[in-house]
JSON list of C-alpha atoms in Angstrom, two decimals:
[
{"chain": "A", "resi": 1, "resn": "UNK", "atom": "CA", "xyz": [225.58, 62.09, 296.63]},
{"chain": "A", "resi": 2, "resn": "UNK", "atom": "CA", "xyz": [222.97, 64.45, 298.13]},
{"chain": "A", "resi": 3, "resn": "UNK", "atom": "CA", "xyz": [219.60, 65.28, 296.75]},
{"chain": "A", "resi": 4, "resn": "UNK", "atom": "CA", "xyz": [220.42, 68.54, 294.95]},
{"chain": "A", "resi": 5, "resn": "UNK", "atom": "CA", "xyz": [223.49, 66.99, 293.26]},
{"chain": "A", "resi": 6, "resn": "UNK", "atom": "CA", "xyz": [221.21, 64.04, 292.28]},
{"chain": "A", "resi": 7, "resn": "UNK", "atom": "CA", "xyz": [218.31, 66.59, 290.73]},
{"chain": "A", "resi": 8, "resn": "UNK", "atom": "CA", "xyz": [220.92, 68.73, 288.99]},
{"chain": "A", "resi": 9, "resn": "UNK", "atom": "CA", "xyz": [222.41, 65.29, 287.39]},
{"chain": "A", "resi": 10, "resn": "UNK", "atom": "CA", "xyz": [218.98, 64.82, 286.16]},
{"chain": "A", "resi": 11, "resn": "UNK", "atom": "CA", "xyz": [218.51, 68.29, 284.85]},
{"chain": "A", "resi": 12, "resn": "UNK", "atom": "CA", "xyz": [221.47, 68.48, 282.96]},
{"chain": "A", "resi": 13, "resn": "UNK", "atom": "CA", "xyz": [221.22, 65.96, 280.80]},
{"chain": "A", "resi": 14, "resn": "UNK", "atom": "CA", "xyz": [217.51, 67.30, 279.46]},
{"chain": "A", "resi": 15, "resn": "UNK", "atom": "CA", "xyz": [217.53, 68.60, 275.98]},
{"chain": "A", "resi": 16, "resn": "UNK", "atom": "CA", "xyz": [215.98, 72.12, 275.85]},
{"chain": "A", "resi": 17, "resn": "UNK", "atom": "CA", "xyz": [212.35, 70.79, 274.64]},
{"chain": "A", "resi": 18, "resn": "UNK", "atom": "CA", "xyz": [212.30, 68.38, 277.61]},
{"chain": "A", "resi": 19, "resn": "UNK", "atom": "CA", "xyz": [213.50, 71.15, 279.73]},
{"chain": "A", "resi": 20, "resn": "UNK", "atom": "CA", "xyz": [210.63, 73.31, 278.61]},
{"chain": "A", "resi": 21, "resn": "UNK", "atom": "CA", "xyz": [208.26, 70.40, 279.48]},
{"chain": "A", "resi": 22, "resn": "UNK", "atom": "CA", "xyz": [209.89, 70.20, 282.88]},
{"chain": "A", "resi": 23, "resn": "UNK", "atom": "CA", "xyz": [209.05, 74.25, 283.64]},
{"chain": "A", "resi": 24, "resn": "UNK", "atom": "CA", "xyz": [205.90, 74.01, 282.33]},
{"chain": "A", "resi": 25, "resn": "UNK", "atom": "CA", "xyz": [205.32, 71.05, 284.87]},
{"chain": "A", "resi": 26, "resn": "UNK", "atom": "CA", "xyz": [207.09, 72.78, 287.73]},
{"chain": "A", "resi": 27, "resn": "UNK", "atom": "CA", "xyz": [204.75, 76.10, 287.26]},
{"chain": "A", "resi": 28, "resn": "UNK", "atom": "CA", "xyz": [201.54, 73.78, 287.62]},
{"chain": "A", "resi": 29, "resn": "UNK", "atom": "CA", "xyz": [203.18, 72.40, 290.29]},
{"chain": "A", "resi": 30, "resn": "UNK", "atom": "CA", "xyz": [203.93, 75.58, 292.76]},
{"chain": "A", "resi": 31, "resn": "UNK", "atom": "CA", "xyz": [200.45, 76.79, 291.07]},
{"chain": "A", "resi": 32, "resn": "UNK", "atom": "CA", "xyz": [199.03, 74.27, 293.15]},
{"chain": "A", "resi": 33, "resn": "UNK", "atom": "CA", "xyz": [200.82, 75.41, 296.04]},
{"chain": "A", "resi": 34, "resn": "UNK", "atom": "CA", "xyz": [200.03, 79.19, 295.65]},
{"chain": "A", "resi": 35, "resn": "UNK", "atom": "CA", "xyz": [196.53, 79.07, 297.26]},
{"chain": "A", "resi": 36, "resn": "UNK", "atom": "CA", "xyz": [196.95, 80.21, 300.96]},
{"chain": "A", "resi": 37, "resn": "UNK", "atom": "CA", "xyz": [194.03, 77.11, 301.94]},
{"chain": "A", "resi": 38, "resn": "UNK", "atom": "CA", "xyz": [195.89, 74.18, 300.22]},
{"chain": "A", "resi": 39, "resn": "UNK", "atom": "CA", "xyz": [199.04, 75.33, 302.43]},
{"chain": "A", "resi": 40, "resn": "UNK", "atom": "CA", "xyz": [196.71, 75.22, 305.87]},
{"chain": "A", "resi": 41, "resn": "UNK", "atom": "CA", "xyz": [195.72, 71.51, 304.58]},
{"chain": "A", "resi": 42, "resn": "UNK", "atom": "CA", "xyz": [198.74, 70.65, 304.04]},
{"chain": "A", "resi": 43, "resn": "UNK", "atom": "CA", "xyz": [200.25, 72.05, 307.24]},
{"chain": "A", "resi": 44, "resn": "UNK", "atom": "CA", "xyz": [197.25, 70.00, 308.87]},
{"chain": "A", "resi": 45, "resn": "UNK", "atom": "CA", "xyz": [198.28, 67.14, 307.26]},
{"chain": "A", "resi": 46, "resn": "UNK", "atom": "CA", "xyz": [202.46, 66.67, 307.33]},
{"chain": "A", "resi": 47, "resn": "UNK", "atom": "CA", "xyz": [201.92, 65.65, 310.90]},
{"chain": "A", "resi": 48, "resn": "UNK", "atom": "CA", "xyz": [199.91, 62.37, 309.78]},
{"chain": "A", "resi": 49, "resn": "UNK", "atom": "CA", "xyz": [197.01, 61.06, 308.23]},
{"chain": "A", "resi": 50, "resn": "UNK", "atom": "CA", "xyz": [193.82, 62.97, 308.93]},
{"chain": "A", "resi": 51, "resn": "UNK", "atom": "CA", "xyz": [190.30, 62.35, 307.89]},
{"chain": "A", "resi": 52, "resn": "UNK", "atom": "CA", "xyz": [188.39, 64.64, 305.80]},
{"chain": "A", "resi": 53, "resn": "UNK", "atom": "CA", "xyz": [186.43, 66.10, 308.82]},
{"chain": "A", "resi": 54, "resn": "UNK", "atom": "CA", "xyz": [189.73, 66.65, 311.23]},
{"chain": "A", "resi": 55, "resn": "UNK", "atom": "CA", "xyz": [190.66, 68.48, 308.10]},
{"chain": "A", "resi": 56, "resn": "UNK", "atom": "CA", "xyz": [187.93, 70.85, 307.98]},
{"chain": "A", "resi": 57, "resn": "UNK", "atom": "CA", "xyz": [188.18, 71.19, 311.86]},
{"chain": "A", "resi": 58, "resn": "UNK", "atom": "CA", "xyz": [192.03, 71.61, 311.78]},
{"chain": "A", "resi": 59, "resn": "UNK", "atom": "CA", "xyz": [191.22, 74.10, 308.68]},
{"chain": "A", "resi": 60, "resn": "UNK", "atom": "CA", "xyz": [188.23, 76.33, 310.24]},
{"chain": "A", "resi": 61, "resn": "UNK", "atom": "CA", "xyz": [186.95, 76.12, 306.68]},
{"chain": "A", "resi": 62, "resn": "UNK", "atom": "CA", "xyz": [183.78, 74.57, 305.06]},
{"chain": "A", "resi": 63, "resn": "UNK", "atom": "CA", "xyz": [183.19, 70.95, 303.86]},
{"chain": "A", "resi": 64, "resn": "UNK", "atom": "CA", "xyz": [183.04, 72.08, 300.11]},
{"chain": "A", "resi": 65, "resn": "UNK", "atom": "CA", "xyz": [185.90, 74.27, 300.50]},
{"chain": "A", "resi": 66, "resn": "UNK", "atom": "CA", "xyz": [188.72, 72.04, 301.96]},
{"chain": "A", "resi": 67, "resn": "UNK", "atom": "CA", "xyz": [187.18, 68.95, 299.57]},
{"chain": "A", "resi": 68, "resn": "UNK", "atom": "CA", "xyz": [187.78, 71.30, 296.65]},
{"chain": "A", "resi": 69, "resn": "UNK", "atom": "CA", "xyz": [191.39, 72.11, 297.89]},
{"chain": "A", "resi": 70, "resn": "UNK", "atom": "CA", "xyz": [191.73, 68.25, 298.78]},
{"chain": "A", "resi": 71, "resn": "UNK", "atom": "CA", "xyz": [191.22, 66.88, 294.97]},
{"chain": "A", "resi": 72, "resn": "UNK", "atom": "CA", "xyz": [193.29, 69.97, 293.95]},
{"chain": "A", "resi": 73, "resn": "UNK", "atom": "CA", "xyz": [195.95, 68.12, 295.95]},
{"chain": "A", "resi": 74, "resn": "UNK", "atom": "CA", "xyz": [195.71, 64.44, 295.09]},
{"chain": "A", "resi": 75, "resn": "UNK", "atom": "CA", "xyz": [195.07, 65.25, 291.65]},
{"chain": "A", "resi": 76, "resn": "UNK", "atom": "CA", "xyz": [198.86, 67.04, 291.91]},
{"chain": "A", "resi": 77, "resn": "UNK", "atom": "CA", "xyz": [200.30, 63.97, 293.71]},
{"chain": "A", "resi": 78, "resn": "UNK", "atom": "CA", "xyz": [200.87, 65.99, 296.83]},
{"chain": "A", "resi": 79, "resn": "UNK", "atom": "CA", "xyz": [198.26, 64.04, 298.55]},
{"chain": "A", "resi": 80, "resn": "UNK", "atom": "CA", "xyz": [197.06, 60.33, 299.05]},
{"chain": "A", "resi": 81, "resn": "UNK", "atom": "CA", "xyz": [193.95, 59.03, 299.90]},
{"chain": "A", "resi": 82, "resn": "UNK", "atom": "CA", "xyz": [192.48, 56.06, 301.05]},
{"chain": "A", "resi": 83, "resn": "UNK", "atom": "CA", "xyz": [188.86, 55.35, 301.70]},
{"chain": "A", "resi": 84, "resn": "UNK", "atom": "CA", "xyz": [187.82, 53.22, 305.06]},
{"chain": "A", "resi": 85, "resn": "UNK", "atom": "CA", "xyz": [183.22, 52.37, 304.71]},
{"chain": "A", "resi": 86, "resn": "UNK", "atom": "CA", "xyz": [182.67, 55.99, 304.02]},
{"chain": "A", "resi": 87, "resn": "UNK", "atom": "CA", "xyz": [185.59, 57.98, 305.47]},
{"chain": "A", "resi": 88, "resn": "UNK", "atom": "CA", "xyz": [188.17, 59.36, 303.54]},
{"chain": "A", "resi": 89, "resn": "UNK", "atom": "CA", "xyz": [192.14, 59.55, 304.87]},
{"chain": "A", "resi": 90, "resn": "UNK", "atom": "CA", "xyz": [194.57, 62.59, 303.67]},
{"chain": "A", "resi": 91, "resn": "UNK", "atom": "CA", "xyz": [198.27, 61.87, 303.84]},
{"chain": "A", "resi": 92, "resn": "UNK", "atom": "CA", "xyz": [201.38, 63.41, 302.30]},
{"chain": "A", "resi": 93, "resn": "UNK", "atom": "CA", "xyz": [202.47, 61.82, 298.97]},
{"chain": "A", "resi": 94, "resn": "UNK", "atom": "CA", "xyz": [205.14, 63.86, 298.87]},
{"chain": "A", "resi": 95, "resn": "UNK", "atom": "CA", "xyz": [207.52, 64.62, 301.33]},
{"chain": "A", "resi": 96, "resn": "UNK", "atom": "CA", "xyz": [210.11, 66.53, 299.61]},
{"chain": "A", "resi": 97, "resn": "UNK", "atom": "CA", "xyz": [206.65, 69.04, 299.14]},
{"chain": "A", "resi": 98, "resn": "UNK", "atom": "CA", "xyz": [206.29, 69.57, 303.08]},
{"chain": "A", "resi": 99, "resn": "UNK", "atom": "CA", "xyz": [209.93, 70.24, 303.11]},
{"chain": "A", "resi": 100, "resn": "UNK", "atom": "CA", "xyz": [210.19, 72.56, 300.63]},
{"chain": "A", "resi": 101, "resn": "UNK", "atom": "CA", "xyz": [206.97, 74.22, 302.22]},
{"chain": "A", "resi": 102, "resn": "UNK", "atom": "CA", "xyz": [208.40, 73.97, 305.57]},
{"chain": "A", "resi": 103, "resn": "UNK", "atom": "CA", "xyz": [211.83, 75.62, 304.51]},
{"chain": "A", "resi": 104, "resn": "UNK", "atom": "CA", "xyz": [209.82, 78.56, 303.01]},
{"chain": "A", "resi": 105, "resn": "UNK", "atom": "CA", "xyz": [207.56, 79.10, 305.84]},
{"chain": "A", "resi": 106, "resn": "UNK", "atom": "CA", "xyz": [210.22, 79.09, 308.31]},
{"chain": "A", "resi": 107, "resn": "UNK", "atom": "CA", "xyz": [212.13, 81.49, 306.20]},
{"chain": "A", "resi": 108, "resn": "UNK", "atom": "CA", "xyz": [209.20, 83.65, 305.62]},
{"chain": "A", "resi": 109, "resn": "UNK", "atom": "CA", "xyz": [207.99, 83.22, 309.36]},
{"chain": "A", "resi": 110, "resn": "UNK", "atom": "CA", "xyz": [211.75, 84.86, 310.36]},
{"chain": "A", "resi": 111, "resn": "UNK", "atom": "CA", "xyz": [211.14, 87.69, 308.10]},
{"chain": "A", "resi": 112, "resn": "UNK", "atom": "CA", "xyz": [208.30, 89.08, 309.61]},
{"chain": "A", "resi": 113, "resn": "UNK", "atom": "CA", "xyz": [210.44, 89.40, 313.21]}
]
């Protein structure tokens, strides 16, 4: 069974309250998606684990900025952390996220040819 059969399994079984909670949880979900900078971290980060400064380098944005965008992430479960002394690691929590993104940018990306 693929993914998409699996989710729509899920789905179907959801009375129409739960189904409610699940759209209101989905819209706070691509909410946190919708801000152009959070996308640039992200695309920064699918290819592995950065630190917080790579990510303002990668980013071309400032400190306060990307860290703002960063806890906006983590706090969605897009993004992981881990702390090493006094650095702080980025990595993708969630990889059906980058492929969604991916899938959309790509599809966007061929639009504008």
């Amino acid at each position: 069974m693929n993914s998409k059969s699996k989710l729509k399994k899920v789905t179907v079984n959801l009375s129409p309250a739960s189904m409610e909670k699940v759209f209101e949880r989905v819209a706070e979900y691509f909410n946190v998606l919708s801000e152009p900078s959070r996308l640039r971290i992200m695309y920064a980060v699918c290819s592995g684990e950065k630190s917080v400064s790579e990510v303002i380098q990668l980013c071309g944005s400032s400190q306060a900025n990307v860290s703002r965008h960063l806890t906006a992430l983590h706090r969605a479960g897009i993004l992981m952390r881990r702390k090493e002394g006094a650095t702080v690691f980025y990595s993708i929590a969630d990889n059906a996220t980058v492929e969604m993104c991916q899938t959309v940018c790509a599809k966007i990306a061929e639009s504008l040819h």
